[in-house]
Coordinates of C-alpha atoms in Angstrom, one line a residue:
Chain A
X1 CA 127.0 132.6 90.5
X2 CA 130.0 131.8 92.6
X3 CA 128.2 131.5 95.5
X4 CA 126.1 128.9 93.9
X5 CA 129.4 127.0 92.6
X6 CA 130.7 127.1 95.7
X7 CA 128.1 125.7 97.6
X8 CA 127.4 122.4 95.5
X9 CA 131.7 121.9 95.8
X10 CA 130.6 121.8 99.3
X11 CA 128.0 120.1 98.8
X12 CA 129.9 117.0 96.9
X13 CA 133.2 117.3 99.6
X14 CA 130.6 116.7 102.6
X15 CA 128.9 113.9 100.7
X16 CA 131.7 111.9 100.0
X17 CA 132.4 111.8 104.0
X18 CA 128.8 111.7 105.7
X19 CA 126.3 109.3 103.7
X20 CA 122.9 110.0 103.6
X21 CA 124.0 113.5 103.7
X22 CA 122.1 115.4 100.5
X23 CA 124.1 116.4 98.2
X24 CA 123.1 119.8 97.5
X25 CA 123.0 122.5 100.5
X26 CA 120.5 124.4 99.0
X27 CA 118.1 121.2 99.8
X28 CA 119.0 121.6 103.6
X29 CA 116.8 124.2 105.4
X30 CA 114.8 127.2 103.3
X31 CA 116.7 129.4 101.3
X32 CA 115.5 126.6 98.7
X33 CA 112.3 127.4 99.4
X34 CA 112.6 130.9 99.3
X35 CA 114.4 131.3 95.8
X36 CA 111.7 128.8 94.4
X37 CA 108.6 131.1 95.6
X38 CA 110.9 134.4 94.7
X39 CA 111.3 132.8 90.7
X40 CA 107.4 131.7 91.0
X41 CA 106.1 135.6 91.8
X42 CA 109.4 136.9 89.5
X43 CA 107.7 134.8 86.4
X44 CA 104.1 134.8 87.4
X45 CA 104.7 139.4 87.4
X46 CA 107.0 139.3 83.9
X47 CA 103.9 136.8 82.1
X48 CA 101.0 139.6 83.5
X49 CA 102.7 142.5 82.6
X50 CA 104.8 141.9 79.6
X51 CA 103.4 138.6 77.7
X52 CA 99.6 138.7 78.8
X53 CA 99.3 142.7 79.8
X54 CA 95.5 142.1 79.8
X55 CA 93.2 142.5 83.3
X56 CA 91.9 138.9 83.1
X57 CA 95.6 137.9 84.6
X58 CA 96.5 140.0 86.9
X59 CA 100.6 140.4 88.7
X60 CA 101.1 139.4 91.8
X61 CA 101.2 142.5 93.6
X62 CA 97.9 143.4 92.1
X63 CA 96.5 140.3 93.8
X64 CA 98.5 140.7 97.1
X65 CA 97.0 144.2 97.3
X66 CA 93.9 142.9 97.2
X67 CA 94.7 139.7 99.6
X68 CA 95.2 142.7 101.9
X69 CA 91.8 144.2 101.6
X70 CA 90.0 140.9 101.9
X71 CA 92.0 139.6 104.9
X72 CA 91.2 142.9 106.3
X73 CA 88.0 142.9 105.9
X74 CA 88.3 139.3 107.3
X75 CA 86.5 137.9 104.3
X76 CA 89.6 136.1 103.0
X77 CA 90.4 133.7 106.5
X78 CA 86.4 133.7 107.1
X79 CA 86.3 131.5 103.4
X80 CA 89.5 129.9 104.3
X81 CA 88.7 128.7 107.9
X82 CA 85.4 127.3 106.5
X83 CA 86.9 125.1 104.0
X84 CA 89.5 124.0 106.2
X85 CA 87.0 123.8 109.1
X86 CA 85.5 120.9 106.6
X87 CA 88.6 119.4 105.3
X88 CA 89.9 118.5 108.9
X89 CA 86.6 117.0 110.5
X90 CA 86.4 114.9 107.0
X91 CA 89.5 114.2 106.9
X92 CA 90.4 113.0 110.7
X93 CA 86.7 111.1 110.6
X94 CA 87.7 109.5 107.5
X95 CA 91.0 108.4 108.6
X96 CA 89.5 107.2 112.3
X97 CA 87.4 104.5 110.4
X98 CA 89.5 103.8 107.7
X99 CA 92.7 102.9 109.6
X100 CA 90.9 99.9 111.5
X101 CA 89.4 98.7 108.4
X102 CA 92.6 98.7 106.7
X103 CA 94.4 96.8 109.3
X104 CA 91.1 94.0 109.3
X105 CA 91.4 93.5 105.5
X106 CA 95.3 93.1 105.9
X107 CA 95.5 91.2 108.4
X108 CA 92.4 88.3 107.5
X109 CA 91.7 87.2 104.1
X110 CA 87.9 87.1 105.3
X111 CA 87.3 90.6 106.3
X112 CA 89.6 91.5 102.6
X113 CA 87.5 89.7 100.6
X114 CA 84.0 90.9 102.4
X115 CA 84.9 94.4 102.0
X116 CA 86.9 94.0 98.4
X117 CA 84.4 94.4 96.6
X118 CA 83.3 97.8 98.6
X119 CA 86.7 99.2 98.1
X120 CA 87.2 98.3 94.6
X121 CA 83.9 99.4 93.4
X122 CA 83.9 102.7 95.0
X123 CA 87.6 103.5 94.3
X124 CA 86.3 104.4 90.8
X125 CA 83.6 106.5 91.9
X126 CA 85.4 109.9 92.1
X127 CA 84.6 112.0 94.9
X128 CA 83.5 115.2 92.9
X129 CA 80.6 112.5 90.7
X130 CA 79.5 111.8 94.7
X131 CA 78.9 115.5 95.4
X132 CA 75.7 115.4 92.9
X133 CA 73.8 112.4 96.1
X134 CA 76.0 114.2 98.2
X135 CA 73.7 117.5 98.1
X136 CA 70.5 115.5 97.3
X137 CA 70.9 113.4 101.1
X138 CA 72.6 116.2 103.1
X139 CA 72.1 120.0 101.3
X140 CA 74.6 122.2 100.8
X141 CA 75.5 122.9 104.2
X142 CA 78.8 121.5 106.4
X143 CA 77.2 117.9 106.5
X144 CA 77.6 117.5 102.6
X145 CA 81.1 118.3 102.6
X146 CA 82.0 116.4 106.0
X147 CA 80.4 113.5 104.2
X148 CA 82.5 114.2 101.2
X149 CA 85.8 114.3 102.8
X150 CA 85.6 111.0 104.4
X151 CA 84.6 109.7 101.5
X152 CA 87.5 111.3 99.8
X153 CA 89.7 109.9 102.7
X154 CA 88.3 106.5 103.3
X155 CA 89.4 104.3 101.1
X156 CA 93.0 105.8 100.0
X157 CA 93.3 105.4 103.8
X158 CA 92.0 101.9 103.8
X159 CA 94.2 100.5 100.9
X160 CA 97.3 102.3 102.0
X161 CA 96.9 100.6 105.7
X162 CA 95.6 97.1 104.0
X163 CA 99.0 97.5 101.5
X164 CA 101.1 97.8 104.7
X165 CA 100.1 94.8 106.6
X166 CA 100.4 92.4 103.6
X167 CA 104.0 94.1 103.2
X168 CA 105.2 93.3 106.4
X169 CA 108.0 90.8 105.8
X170 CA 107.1 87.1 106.8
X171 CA 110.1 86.6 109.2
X172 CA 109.2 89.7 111.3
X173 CA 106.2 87.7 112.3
X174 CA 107.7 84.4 112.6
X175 CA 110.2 86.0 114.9
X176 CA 107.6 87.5 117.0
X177 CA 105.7 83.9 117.7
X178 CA 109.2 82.3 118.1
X179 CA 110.2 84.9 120.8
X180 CA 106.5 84.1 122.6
X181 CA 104.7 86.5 121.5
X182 CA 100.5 85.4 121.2
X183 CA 98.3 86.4 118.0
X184 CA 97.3 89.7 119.6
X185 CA 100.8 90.6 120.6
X186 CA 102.0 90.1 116.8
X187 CA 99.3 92.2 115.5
X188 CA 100.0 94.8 118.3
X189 CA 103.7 94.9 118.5
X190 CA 104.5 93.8 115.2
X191 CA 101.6 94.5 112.4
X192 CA 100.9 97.9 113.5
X193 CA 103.5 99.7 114.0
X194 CA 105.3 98.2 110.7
X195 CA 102.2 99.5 109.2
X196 CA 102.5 103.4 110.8
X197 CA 104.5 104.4 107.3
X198 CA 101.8 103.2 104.9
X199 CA 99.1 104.7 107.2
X200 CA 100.7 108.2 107.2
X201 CA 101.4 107.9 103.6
X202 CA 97.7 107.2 102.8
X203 CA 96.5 110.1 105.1
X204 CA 99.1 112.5 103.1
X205 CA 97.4 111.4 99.9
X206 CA 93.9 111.6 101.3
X207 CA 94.9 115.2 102.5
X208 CA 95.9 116.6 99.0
X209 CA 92.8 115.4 97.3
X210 CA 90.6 116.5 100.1
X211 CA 91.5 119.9 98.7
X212 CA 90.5 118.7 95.4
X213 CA 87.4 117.7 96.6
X214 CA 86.4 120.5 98.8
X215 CA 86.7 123.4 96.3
X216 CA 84.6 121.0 93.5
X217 CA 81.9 120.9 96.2
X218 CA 81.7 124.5 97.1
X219 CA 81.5 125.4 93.6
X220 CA 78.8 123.3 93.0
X221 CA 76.9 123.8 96.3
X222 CA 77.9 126.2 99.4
X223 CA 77.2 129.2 101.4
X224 CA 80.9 129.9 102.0
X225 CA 84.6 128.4 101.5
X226 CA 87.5 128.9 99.0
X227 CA 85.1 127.4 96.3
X228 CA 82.3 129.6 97.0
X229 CA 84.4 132.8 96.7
X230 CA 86.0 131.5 93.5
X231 CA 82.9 130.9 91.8
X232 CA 81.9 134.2 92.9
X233 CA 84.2 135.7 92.3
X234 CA 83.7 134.5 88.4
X235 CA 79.8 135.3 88.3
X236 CA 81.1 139.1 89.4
X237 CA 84.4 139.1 87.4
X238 CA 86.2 140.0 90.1
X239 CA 89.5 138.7 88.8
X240 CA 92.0 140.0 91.5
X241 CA 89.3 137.8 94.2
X242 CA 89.6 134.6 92.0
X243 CA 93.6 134.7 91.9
X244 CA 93.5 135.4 95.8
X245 CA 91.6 132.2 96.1
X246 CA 93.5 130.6 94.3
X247 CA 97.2 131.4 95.5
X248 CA 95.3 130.9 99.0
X249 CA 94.2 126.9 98.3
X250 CA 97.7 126.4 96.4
X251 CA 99.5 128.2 100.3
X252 CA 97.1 126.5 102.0
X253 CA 97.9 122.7 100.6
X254 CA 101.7 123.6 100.8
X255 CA 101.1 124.5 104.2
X256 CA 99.5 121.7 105.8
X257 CA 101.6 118.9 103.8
X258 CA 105.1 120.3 105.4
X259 CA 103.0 120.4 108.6
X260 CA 101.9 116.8 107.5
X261 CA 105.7 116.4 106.8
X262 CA 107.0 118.0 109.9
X263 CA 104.9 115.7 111.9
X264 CA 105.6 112.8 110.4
X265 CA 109.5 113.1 110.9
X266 CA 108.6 114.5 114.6
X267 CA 106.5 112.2 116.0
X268 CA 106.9 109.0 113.5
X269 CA 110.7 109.5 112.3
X270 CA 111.2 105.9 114.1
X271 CA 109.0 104.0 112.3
X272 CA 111.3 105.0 109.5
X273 CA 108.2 106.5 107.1
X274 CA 108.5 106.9 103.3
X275 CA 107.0 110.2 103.2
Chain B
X1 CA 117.4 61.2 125.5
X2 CA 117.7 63.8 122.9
X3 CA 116.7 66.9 123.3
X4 CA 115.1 67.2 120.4
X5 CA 114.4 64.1 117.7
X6 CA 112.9 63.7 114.4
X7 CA 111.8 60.8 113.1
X8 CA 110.6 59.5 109.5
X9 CA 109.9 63.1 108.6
X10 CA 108.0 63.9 105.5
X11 CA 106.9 67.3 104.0
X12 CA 105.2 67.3 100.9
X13 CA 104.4 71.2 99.3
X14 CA 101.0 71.3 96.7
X15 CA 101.4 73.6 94.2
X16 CA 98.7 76.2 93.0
X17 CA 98.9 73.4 90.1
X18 CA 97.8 70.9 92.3
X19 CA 101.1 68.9 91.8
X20 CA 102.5 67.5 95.0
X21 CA 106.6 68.2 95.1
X22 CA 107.9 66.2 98.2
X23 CA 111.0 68.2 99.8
X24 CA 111.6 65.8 101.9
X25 CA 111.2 62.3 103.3
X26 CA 112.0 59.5 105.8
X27 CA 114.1 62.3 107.7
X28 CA 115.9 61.0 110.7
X29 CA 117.6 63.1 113.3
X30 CA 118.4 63.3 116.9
X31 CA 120.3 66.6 118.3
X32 CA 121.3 65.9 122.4
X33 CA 121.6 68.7 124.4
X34 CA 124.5 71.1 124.2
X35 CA 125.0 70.3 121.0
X36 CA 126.2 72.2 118.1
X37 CA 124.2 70.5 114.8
X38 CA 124.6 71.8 111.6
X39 CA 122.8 70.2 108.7
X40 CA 124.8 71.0 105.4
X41 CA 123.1 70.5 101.7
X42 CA 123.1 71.4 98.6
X43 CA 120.8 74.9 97.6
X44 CA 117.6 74.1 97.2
X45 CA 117.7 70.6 99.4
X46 CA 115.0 71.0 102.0
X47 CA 117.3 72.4 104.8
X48 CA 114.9 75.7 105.2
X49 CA 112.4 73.1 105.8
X50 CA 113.8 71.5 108.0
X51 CA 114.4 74.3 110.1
X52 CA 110.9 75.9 109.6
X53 CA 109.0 72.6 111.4
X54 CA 111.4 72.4 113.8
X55 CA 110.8 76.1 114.4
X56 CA 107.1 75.2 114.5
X57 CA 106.2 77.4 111.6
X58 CA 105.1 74.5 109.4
X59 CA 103.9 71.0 110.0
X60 CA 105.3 67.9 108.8
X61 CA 103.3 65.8 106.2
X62 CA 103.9 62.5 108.1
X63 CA 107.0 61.5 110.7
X64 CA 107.1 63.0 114.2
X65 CA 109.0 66.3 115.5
X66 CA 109.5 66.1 119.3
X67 CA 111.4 68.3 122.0
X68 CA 112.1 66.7 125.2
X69 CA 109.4 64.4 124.4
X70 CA 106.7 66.7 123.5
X71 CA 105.8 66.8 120.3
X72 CA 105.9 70.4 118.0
X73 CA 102.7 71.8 117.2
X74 CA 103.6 75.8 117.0
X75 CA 106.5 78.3 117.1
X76 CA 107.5 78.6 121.0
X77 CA 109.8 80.6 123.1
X78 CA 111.5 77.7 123.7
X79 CA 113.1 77.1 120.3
X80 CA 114.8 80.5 119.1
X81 CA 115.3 81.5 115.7
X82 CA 117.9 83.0 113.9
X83 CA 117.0 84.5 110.2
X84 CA 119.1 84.7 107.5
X85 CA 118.0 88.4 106.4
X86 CA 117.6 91.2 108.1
X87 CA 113.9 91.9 107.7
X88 CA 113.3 90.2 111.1
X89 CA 114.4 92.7 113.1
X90 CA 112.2 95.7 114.1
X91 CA 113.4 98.8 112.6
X92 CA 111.1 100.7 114.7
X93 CA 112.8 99.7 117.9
X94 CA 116.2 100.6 119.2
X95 CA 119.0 97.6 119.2
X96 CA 118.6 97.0 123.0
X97 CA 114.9 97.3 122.4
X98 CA 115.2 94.6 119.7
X99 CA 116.7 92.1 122.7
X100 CA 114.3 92.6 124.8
X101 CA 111.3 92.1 122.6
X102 CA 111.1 88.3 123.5
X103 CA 111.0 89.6 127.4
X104 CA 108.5 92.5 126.8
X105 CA 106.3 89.7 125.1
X106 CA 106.5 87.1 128.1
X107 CA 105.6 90.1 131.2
X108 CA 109.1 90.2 132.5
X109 CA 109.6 93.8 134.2
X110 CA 111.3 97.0 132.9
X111 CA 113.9 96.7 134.8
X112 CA 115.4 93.5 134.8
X113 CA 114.3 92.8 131.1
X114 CA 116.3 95.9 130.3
X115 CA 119.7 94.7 132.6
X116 CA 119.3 91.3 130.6
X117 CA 119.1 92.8 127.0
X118 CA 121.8 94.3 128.0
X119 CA 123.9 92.0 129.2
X120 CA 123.2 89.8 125.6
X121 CA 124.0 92.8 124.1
X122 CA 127.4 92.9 125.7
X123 CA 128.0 89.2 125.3
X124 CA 127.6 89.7 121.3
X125 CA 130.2 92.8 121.6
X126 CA 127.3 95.4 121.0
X127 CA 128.1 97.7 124.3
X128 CA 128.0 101.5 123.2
X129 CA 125.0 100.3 120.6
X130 CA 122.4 100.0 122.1
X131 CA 120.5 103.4 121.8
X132 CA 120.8 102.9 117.4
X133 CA 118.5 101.6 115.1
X134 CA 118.9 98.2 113.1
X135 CA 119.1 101.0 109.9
X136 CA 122.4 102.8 111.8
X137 CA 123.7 99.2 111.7
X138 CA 126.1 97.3 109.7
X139 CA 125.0 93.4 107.9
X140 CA 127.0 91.8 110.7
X141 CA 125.9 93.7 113.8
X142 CA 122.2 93.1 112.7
X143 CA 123.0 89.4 113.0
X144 CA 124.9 90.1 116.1
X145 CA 121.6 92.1 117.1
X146 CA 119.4 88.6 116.1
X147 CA 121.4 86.5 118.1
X148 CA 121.4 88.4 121.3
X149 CA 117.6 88.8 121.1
X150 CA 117.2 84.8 120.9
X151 CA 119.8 84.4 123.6
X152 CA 117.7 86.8 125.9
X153 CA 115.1 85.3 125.6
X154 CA 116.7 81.7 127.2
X155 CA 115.5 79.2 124.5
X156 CA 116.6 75.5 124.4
X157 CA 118.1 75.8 121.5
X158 CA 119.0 77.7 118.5
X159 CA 117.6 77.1 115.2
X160 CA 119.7 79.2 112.5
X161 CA 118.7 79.3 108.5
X162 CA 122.0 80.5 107.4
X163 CA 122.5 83.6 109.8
X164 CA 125.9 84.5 108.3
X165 CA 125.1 84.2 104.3
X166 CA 125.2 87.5 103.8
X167 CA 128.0 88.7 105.3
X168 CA 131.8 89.7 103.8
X169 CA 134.2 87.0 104.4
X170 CA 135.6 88.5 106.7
X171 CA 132.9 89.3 109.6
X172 CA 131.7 85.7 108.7
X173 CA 135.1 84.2 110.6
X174 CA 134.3 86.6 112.6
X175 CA 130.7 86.1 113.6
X176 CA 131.7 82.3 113.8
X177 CA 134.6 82.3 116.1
X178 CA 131.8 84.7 118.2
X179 CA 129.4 82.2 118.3
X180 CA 131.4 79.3 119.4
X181 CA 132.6 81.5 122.2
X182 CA 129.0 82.4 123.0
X183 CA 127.7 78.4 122.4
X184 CA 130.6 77.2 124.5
X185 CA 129.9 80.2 127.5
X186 CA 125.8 79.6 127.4
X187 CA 125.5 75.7 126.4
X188 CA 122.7 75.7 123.9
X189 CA 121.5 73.4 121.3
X190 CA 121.8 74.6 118.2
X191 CA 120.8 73.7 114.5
X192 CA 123.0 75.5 112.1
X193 CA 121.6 75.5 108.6
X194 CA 124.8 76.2 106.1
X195 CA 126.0 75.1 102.6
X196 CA 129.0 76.3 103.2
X197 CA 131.6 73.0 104.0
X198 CA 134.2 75.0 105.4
X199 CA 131.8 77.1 108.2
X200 CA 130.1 73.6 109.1
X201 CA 133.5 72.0 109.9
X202 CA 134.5 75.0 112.2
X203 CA 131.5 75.5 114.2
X204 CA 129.7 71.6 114.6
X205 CA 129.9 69.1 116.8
X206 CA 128.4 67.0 114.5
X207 CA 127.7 67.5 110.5
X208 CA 124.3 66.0 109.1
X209 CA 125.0 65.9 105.1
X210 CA 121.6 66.1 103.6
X211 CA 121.0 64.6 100.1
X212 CA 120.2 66.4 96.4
X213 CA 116.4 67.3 97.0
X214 CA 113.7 66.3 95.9
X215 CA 112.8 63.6 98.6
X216 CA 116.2 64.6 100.5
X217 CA 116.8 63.1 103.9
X218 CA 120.0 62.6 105.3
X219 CA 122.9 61.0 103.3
X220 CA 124.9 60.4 106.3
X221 CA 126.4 62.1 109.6
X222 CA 130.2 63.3 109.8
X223 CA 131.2 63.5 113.7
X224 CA 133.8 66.7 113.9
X225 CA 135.7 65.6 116.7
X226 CA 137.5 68.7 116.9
X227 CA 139.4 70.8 119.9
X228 CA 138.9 74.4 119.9
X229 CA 142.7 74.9 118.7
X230 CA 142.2 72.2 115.9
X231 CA 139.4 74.2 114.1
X232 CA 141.9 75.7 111.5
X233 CA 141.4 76.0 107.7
X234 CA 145.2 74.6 108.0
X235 CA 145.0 72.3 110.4
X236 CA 145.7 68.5 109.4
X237 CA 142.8 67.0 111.0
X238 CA 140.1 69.7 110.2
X239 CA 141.3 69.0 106.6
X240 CA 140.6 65.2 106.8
X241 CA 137.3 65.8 107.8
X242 CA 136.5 68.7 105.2
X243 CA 137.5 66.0 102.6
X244 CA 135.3 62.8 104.0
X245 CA 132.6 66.4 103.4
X246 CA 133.5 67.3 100.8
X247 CA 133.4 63.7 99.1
X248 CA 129.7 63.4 100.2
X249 CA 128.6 66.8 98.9
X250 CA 130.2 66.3 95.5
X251 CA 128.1 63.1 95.1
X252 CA 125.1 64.9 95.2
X253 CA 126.0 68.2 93.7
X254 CA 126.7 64.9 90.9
X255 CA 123.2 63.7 91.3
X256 CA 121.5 66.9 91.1
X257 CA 123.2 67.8 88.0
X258 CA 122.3 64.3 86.2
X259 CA 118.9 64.9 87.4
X260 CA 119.1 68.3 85.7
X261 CA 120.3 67.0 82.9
X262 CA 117.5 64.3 82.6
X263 CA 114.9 66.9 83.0
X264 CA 116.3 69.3 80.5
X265 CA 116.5 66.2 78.0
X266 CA 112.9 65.3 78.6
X267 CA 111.7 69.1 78.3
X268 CA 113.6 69.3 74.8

């Protein structure tokens, strides 16, 4: 309890000096983290054995047990490198096309309104309805759930990237042809990398509903993945395998955004990105 | 001749209504070279306008727009602008990086592109700043930051839409004492955009007062003939001229209002 006091009255004394600075410690490096997943397993132990008591929900170390087994086995990271096998082709396809397309409808009013009507008609088409053609064209092997992804990446990728163009202020430009620069140098020097934060921010978004997507399809249709074994998993009652799944997508996702994150700031931090 | 000239300028804007709203007409200027211009209005006058065909980023309706006889088709390396904002400067890039943009654009090597950021840099007392982003930056070293990246790039002149609007009273006298060092060490042209009476009378040569828009064009041309030591806010003679200003503003700041006035009347 002290400790805690005394850290935000740190916290507030090195704020007034540095700005930017955050205004909490604990939001600097991971002991945040760390008491946040500690209260999550505290909670997730006190509901199973207290409130629910009942071997439909099972405590965590239950489930860890049982994580041990499977990785052991090598069960566990065979289902988990398939789905993310399939998340990452989709996904890096998906943004590979969708980034040039973005920047063509931002950057002429032709190509936006030619391929409007694409991305406004399929925008509503959620990825999980697509699964049902999805199976029918490709079966329920990789090539369904590659197609998927990019699907599921495309066009959040492509209105993100079209968004950033039409953002970028008119004076940057008007600077650029005042200082010599030709139509291809504005759109190389100026229009793209003012764009880079909407870009990464679109791929971050398309990355966290990948994971939607992925799991829908291999419950519906799959040989193997995180969705597979949950729906397994079910069919067998195997309740301690279903929570594994599950606390494996939810590490997983966590995972790869601060990677996402980490990159961002690493490689991008001076294109100053709103992630 | 003139460096630069306009004559019988016209711009007429067409709303998405499809009413035409002329900002301005019959526009008659000539700026020689060397010459510090500033063209002083009302808000809402037509200056900006001005400015943007002289930069080349729109055309006139009608009139003519030359420099040294050509006439002004498109934005060119030759007439360098000065924003009013910061959102022209390239957040991505470092400060120095910023100067050299115009030099990077043209082909001009690493190494002597990056010795004459530099040397801008230093000239608008930015040494030590190079390496930081526009963000690490304060409102007046961003403008400080615009100006060297025009002067880098060795324009003809200087076209500036208000450059020091934004700033604290303070960095503003400043930022203009700075420029009229920098004008008087480097010998551009420029066109100063202000509304602000008292920063046209310090920094100009000469002092085109533009009329209450619509339709403006200029009401008349005040000659500041000024030494260095005489531009004071005290100074006898500065104060003469800030009043013959002054006069001529008021007028139209009168005619706008009546105009106002009229229009609110007709609305009711």
């Amino acid at each position: 309890m002290s400790k805690a006091i005394s850290l935000r009255r740190q916290g507030t004394v090195k704020s007034a000096g540095a700005p930017g600075w955050n205004p909490l410690s604990i939001s600097r490096g991971y002991g945040g983290y760390l008491i946040g997943f500690a209260s999550l397993f505290v909670i997730w132990h006190l509901a199973a054995v207290y409130l629910v008591g009942s071997a439909l929900f099972p405590p965590p170390g239950q489930v860890l047990a049982k994580a041990g087994v499977l990785i052991w086995s090598g069960v566990l990271l065979e289902h988990i490198a398939v789905s993310l096998r399939r998340i990452l082709i989709g996904f890096f396809l998906g943004s590979l096309a969708g980034i040039p397309i973005g920047l063509a409808m931002g950057s002429f009013p032709a190509v936006r309104k030619i391929l409007e009507p694409y991305t406004e008609f399929f925008r509503f088409i959620p990825p999980v309805a697509m699964i049902t053609v999805a199976v029918i064209w490709f079966g329920i092997g990789e090539e369904s759930k590659i197609f998927l992804i990019i699907y599921t990446t495309i066009f959040i990728v492509i209105l993100n990237t079209a968004a950033g163009v039409g953002a970028i202020a008119k004076n940057k430009t008007r600077a650029a042809r005042s200082l010599g620069a030709s139509s291809f140098q504005v759109f190389r020097y100026v229009a793209l990398p003012a764009t880079v934060p909407y870009i990464l921010t679109g791929m971050r978004l398309a990355m966290a509903n990948s994971f939607v997507t992925i799991v829908a399809a291999e419950l519906v249709a799959a040989n193997e993945g995180l969705g597979k074994m949950l729906w397994d998993s079910r069919l067998y009652m195997l309740v301690d395998d279903i929570f594994v799944a599950l606390v494996s997508l939810g590490l997983l996702g966590f995972v790869i955004d601060r990677l996402f994150r980490w990159a961002i700031f690493a490689f991008a931090g001076r294109y100053s990105p709103v992630a | 001749m003139a460096l630069v000239s306009l004559r019988n300028v016209g711009k007429t804007y067409r709303s998405l209504q499809g009413d035409d709203y002329v900002a301005v007409e019959d526009f008659n200027i000539e700026i020689e070279a060397g010459e510090f211009f500033c063209l002083l209005g009302t808000s809402g006058c037509g200056k900006t306008t001005v400015l943007n065909m002289l930069a080349g980023f729109e055309q006139p309706t009608t009139g003519r727009i030359e420099i040294d006889g050509r006439i002004i088709e498109a934005p060119g390396a030759d007439r360098g602008v000065v924003f009013q904002g910061d959102d022209s400067l390239y957040e991505w890039l470092t400060a120095v990086e910023n100067i050299e943009f115009g030099l990077r654009m043209r082909g001009i090597e690493r190494k002597e592109r990056r010795d004459r950021a530099l040397h801008y840099l230093e000239l608008v007392g930015l040494k030590g700043q190079e390496n930081k982003h526009p963000s690490e930056l304060s409102g007046g070293m961003k403008q400080r930051i615009q100006i060297a990246r025009v002067l880098a790039n060795e324009p003809r002149m200087l076209l500036m839409d208000e450059p020091f609007a934004a700033l604290d009273a303070q960095t503003r006298l400043s930022m203009q004492s700075e420029l009229l060092k920098i004008q008087a060490s480097t010998n551009k042209s420029v066109l100063f955009i202000t509304h602000d009476i008292d920063e046209a009378v310090t920094l100009a040569d000469r002092i085109g007062v533009m009329r209450a828009g619509p339709a403006s064009s200029i009401k008349g041309i005040v000659d500041v003939d000024l030494a260095q030591d005489e531009r004071e806010r005290t100074n006898d003679r500065f104060l003469d001229i800030y009043k013959t200003v002054y006069g001529m503003i008021r007028e139209e700041v009168g005619i706008a209002m009546s105009r106002q006035e009229k229009a609110a009347g007709q609305g009711a």
